[in-house]
Coordinates of C-alpha atoms in Angstrom, one line a residue:
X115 CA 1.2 42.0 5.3
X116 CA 1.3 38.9 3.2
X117 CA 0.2 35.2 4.8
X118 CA 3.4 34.6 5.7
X119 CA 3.8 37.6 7.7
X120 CA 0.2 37.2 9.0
X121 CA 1.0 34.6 10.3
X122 CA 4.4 35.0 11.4
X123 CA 2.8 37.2 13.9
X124 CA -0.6 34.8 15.0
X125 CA 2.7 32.4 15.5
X126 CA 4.1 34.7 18.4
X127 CA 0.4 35.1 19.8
X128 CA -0.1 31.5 20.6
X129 CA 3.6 30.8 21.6
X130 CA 2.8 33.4 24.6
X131 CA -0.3 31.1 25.6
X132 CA 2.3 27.9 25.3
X133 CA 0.8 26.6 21.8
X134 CA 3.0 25.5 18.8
X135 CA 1.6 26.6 15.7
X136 CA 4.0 24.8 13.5
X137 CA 3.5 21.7 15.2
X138 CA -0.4 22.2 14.7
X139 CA 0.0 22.8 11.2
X140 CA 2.4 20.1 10.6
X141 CA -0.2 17.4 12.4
X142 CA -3.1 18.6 10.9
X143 CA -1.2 17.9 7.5
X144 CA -1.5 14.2 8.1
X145 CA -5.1 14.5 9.4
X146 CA -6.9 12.1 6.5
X147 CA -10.3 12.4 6.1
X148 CA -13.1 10.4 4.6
X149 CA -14.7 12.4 1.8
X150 CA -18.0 11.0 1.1
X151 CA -18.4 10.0 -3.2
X152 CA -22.9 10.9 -2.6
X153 CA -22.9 14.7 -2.4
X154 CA -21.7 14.7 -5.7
X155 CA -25.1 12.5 -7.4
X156 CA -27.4 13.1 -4.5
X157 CA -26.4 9.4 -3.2
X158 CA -28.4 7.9 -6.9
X159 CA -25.5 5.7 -7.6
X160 CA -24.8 3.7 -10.9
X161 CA -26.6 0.4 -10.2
X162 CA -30.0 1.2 -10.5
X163 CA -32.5 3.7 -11.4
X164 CA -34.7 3.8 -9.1
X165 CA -35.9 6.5 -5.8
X166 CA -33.8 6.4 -2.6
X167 CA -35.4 4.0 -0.1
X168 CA -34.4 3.7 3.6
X169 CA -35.3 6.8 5.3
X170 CA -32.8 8.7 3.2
X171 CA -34.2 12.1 0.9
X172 CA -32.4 14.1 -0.4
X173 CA -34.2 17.7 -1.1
X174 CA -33.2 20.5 -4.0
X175 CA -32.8 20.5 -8.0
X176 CA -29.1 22.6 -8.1
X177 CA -27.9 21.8 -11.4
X178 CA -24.8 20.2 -12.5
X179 CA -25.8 16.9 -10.4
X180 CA -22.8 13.8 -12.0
X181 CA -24.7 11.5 -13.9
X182 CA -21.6 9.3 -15.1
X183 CA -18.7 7.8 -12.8
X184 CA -16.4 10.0 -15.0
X185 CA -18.8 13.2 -14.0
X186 CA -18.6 11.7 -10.5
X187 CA -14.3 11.5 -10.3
X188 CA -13.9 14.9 -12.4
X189 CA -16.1 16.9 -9.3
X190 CA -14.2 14.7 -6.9
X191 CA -10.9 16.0 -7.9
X192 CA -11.8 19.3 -8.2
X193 CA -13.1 19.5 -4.7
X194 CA -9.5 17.8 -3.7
X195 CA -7.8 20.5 -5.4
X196 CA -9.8 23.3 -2.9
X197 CA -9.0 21.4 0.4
X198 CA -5.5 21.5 1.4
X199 CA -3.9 17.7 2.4
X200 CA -4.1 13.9 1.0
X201 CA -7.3 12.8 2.1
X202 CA -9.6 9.8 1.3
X203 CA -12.7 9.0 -0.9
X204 CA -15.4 7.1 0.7
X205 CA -17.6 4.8 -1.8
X206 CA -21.0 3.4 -1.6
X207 CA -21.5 -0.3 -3.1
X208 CA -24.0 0.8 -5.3
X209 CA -21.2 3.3 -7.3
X210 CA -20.0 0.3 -8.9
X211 CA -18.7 0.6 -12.5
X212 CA -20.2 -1.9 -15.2
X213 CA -18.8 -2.1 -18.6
X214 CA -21.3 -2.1 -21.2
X215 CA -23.7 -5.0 -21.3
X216 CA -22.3 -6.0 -17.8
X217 CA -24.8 -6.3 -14.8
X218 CA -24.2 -8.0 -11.2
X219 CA -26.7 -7.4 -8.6
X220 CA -25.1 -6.9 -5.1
X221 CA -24.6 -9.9 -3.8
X222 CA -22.7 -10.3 -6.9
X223 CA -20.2 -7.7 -6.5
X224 CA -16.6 -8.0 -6.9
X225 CA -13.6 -5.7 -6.9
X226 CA -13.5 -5.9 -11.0
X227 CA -16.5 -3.7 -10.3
X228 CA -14.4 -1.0 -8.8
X229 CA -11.2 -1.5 -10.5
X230 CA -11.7 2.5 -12.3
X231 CA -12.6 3.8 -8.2
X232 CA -9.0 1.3 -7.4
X233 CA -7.5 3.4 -10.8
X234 CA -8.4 7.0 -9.7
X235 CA -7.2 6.6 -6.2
X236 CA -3.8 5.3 -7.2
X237 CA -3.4 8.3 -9.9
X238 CA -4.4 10.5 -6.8
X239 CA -2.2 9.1 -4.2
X240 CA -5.6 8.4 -1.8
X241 CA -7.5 5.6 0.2
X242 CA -10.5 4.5 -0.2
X243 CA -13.4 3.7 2.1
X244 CA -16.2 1.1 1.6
X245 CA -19.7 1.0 2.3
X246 CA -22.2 -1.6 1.8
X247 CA -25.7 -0.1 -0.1
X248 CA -28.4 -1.7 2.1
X249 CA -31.2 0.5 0.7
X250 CA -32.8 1.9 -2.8
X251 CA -33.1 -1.6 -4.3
X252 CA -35.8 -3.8 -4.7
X253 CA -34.7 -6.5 -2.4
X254 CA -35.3 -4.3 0.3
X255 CA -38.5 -6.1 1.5
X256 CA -41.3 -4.3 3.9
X257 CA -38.3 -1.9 5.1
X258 CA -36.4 -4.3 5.8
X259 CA -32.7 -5.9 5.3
X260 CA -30.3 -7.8 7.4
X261 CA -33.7 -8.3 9.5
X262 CA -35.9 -10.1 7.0
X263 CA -37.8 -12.6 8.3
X264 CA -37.9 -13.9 5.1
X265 CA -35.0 -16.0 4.4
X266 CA -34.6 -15.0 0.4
X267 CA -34.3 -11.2 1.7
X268 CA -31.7 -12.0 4.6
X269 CA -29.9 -14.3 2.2
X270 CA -29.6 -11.6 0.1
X271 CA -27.9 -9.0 2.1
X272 CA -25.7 -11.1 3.8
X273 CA -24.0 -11.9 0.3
X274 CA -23.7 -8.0 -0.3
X275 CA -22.1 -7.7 2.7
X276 CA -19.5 -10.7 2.6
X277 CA -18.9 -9.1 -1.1
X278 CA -18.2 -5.8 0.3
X279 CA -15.8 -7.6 3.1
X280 CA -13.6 -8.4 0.0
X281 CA -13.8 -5.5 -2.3
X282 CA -12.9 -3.8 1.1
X283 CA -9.8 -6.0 1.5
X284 CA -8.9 -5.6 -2.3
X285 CA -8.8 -1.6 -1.6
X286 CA -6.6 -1.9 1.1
X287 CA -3.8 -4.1 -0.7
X288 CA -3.8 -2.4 -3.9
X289 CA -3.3 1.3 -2.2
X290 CA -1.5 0.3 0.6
X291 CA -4.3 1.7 2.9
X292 CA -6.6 0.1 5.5
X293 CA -10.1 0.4 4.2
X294 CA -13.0 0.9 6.5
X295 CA -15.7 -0.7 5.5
X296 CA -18.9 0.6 8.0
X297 CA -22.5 -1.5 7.8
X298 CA -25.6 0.5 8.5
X299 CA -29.0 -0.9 7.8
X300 CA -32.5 1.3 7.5
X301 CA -33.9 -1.7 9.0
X302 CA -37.4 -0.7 11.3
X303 CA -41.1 0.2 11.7
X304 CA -43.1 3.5 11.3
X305 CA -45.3 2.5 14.4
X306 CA -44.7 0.2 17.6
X307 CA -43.7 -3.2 17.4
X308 CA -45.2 -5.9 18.2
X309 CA -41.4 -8.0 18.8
X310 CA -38.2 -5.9 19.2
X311 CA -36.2 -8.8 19.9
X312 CA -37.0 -11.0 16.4
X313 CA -35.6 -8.3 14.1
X314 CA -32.6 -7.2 15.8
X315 CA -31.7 -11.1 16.4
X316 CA -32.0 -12.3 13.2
X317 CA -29.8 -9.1 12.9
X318 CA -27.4 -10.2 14.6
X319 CA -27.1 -13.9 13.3
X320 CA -26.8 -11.8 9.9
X321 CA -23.8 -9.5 11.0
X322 CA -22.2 -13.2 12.4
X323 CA -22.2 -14.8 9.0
X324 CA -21.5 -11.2 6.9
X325 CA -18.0 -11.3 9.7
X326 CA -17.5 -15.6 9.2
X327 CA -15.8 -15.1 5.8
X328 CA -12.2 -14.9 6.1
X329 CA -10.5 -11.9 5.9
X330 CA -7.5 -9.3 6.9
X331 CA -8.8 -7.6 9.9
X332 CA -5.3 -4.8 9.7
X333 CA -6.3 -4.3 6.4
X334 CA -10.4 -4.2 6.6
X335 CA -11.7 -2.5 9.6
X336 CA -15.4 -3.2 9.9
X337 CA -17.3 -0.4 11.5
X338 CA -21.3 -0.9 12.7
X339 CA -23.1 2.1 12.6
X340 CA -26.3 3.1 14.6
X341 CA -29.6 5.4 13.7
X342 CA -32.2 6.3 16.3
X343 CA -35.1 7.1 14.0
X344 CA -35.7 7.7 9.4
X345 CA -38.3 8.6 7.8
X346 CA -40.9 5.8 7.7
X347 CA -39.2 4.1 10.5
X348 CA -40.1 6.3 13.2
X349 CA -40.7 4.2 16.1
X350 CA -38.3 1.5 16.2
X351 CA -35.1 1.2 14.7
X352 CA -33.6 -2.6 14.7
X353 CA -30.3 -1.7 14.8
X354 CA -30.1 1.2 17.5
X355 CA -27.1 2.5 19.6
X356 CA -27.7 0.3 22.0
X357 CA -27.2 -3.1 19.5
X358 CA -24.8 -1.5 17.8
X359 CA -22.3 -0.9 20.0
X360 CA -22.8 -4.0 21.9
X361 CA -22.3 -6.2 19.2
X362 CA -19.1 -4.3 18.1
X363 CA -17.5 -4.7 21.5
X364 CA -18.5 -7.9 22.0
X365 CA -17.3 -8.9 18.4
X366 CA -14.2 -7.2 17.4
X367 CA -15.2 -4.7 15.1
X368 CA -15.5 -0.6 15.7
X369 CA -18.7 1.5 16.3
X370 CA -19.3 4.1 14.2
X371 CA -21.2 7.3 15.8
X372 CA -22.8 9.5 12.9
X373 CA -23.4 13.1 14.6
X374 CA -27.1 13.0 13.1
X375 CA -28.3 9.6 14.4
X376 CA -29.1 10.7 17.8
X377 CA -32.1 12.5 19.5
X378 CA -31.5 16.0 18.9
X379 CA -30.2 17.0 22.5
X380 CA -27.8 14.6 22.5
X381 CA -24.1 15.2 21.9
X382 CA -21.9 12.8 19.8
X383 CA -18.7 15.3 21.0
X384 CA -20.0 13.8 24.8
X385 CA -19.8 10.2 24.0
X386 CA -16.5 10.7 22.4
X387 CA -14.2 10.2 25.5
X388 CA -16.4 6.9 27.0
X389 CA -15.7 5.4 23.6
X390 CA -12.3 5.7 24.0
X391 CA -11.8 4.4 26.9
X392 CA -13.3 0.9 26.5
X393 CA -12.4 1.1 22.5
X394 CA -9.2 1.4 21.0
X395 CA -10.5 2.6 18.0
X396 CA -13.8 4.5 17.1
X397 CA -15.5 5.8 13.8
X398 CA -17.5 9.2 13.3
X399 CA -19.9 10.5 10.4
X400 CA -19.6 13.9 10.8
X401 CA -22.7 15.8 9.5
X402 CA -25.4 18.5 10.3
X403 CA -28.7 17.8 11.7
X404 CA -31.7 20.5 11.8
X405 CA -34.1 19.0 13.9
X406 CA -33.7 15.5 12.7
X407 CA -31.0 13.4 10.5
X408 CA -31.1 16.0 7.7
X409 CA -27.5 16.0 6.7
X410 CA -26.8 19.5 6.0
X411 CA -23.3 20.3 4.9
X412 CA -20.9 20.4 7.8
X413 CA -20.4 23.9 9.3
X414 CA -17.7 25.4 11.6
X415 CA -20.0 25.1 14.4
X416 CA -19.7 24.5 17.9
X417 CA -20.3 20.8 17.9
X418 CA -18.0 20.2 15.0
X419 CA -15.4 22.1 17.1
X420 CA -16.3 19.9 20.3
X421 CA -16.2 17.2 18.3
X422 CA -12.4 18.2 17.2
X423 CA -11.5 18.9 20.3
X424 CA -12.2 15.9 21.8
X425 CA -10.2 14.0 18.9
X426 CA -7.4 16.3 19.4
X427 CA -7.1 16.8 23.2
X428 CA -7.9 13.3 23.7
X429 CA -4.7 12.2 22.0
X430 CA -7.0 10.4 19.6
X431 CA -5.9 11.5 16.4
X432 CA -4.0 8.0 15.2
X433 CA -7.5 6.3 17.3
X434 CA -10.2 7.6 15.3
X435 CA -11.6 6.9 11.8
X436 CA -13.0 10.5 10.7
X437 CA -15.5 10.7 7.9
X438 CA -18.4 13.5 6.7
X439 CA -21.4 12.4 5.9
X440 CA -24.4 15.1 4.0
X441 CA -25.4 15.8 1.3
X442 CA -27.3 18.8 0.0
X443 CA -28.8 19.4 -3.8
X444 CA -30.2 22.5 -3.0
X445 CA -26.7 24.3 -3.8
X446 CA -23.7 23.8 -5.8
X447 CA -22.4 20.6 -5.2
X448 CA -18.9 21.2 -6.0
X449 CA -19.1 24.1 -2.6
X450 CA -21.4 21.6 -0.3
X451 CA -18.2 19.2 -0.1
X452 CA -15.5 21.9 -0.3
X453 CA -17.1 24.0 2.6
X454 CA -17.6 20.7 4.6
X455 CA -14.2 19.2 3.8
X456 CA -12.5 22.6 4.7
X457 CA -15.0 23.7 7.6
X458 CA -13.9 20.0 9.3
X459 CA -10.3 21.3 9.0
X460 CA -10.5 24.3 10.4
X461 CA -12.0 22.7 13.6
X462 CA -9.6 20.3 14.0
X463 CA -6.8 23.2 13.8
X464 CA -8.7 25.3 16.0
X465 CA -8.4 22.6 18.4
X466 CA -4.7 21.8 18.3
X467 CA -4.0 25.4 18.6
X468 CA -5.8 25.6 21.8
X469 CA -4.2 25.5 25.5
X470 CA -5.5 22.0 25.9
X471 CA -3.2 21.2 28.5
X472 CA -3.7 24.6 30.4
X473 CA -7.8 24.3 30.0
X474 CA -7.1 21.0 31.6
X475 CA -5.1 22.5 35.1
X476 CA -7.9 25.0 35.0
X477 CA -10.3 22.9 35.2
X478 CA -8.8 20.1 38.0
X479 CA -7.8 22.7 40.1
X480 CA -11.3 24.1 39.9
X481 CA -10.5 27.6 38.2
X482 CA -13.7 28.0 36.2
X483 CA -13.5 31.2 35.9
X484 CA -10.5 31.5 33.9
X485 CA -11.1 28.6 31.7
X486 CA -14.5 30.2 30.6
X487 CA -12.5 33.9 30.4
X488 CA -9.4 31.8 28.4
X489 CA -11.8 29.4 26.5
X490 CA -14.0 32.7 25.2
X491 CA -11.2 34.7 24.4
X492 CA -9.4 32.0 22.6
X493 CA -12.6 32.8 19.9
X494 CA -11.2 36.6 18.9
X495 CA -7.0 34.9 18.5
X496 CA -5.8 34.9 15.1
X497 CA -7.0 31.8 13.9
X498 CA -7.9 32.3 10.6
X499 CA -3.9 33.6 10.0
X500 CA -2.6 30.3 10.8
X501 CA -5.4 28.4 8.6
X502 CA -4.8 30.8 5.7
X503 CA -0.9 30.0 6.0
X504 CA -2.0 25.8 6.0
X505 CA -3.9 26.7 2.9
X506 CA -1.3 28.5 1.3
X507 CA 1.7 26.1 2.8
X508 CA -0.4 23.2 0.9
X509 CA -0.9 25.1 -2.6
X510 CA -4.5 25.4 -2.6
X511 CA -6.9 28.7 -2.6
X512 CA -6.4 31.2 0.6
X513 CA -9.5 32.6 1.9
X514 CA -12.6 32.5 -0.6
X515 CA -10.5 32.5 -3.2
X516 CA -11.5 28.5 -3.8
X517 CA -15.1 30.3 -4.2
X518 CA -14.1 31.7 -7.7
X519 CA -12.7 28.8 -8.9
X520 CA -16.5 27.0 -8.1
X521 CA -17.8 29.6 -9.9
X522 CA -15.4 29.1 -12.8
X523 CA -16.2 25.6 -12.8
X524 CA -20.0 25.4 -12.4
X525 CA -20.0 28.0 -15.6
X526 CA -17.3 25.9 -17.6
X527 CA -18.5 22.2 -17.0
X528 CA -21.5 22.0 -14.4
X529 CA -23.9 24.5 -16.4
X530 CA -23.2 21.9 -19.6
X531 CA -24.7 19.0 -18.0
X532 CA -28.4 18.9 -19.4

């Protein structure tokens, strides 16, 4: 049988169980998401030279690594050509694009800076999502940012993020597209503090003034992200779960849980449904941590699946702001973003095509028996014949066919990078 046929038949499968497999396919078509712009460079950006600061390392010497912005948009599009639907690019500040002899420090910024990032997403028919670079840079002082006590510093990265505020906003009116723009800060110390509170208030009289600026809150939608530990910031982190999504609720803006920034037992797919509740929209970084926040490329895994379900069976689709967030230079680059863009698909279909609403009467009327014998067998359904037919019904590679055309590509242009 061909795909069609395939999954012709997976389609009479799931309608016995009460699931629509055309509707799942047509929704997850309109599933944006994020794709992050620092797997491709190994997050070294264009506006300065130096090592990554901020508890961020990545490990592994793959070659083919984008040195230029050209490099950088030429393995972007390639990876958008592997994973089917209209997604979005998600851009750190520090990718900005100087003509030659032209220099502007980041709390100099402006959207002339990312007019070729404005270019590319318009030829593409994307969105773009922002990011303000508050590490690897010199004015990051003792570890330390937004919660400087030295006034220089703070001064410093409140202008980068009152610039990014409006390179955000000039995104979103010249694609039509709301741009999220999430803050995160490596802010904290390797051992215990001697004052918690000082650090995460100046914090917070930073975020105040970064937020004072005027600007279109349909069209920007600030997101505050939190981290429980990096490297060289072990014991205290100033801007933890805790702040973050207190000031966020308290201000207006959206938290923004990253998968990896959480003590390893605990489950971002568990926190999903409080958030929603008392938020009416939320953010993720979907990533995979080993142990700690190492940012391996996204897998289809059990909590990426819980993680889709709970988007999916939540009714949360339109409610939350979906990202991925890794990067790996240990392997080709070019199949790091592919797998993770594709993998983050596949659970978000595996969820729609699931008895949601039947796992749901199971479980109030207290049949746990048969959700756990429906939930396992729901593993061994035909699955992958309904994701081969979205592939194929959006005109990119079925199967591991996109695998060759890596291959094709590390040998043709990847191997020629020196």
């Amino acid at each position: 049988m061909n795909v069609k046929e395939r999954y012709e038949s997976a389609k009479e499968i799931y309608a016995a169980i009460g699931v629509d497999t055309d509707k799942a396919v047509e929704t997850l078509e309109n599933i944006a998401i994020s794709m992050h712009c620092w797997q491709g460079d190994d997050v070294t950006g264009f506006d300065q030279k130096g090592p990554l600061t901020g508890g961020i390392q990545t490990t592994g010497n793959y070659p083919g690594k984008a040195r230029t912005p050209e490099e950088l948009m030429a393995d972007i599009d390639k990876v958008f050509s592997l994973v089917p639907g209209k997604h979005k690019l998600n851009l750190h500040a520090s990718y900005a694009i100087f003509e030659d002899g032209e220099f502007a420090d980041r709390d100099k910024i402006e959207p002339k800076h990312f007019k070729k990032w404005v270019d590319f997403a318009k030829e593409k028919g994307i969105g773009l999502d922002f990011n303000p670079t508050f590490f690897s840079h010199s004015k990051v002082v003792d570890g330390l940012t937004l919660s400087s006590p030295i006034d220089e510093v703070r001064n410093f990265w409140i202008e980068h993020g009152k610039a990014c505020i409006r390179i955000s906003q000039y995104f979103a009116e010249e694609l039509g597209i709301p741009c999220a723009m999430n803050i995160w800060i490596p802010d904290g110390y390797k051992d215990i503090p001697a004052d918690r509170l000082g650090p995460r208030a100046r914090f917070k009289d930073s975020l105040d003034q970064i937020l004072s600026i005027p600007y279109d809150k349909t069209k920007v939608l600030v997101c505050l992200e939190s981290k429980v530990f990096g490297i060289g910031l072990e014991s205290y982190t100033v801007g933890s779960s805790e702040f973050t999504v207190n000031y966020a609720a308290n201000n207006g803006i959206i938290s923004l849980m990253d998968n990896g920034h959480y003590h390893p037992t605990e489950m971002v797919s568990d926190k999903i449904s409080s958030m929603l509740l008392f938020n009416d929209k939320i953010a993720l970084h979907v990533t995979r941590p080993v142990r700690w926040d190492s940012d391996h490329v996204v897998l289809f895994d059990d909590e990426t699946r819980e993680i889709a379900k709970e988007i999916v069976r939540n009714d949360a689709i339109d409610r939350v702001l979906l990202a991925l967030d890794f990067f790996d230079a240990s392997i080709n680059r070019i199949s790091a973003w592919t797998v993770g863009m594709r993998n983050m698909q596949k659970a978000l279909l595996y969820a729609l095509v699931s008895p949601n609403k039947r796992f749901k009467e199971l479980q109030d009327t207290n049949q746990f028996t048969e959700l756990m014998a429906m939930q396992e067998e729901m593993k061994t359904y035909p699955f992958g014949d309904v994701w081969d037919y979205f592939c194929e019904k959006n005109n990119v590679p079925v199967k591991g066919d996109w695998f060759r055309e890596v291959m094709k590509y590390e040998e043709e242009v990847l191997s020629k990078r020196a």
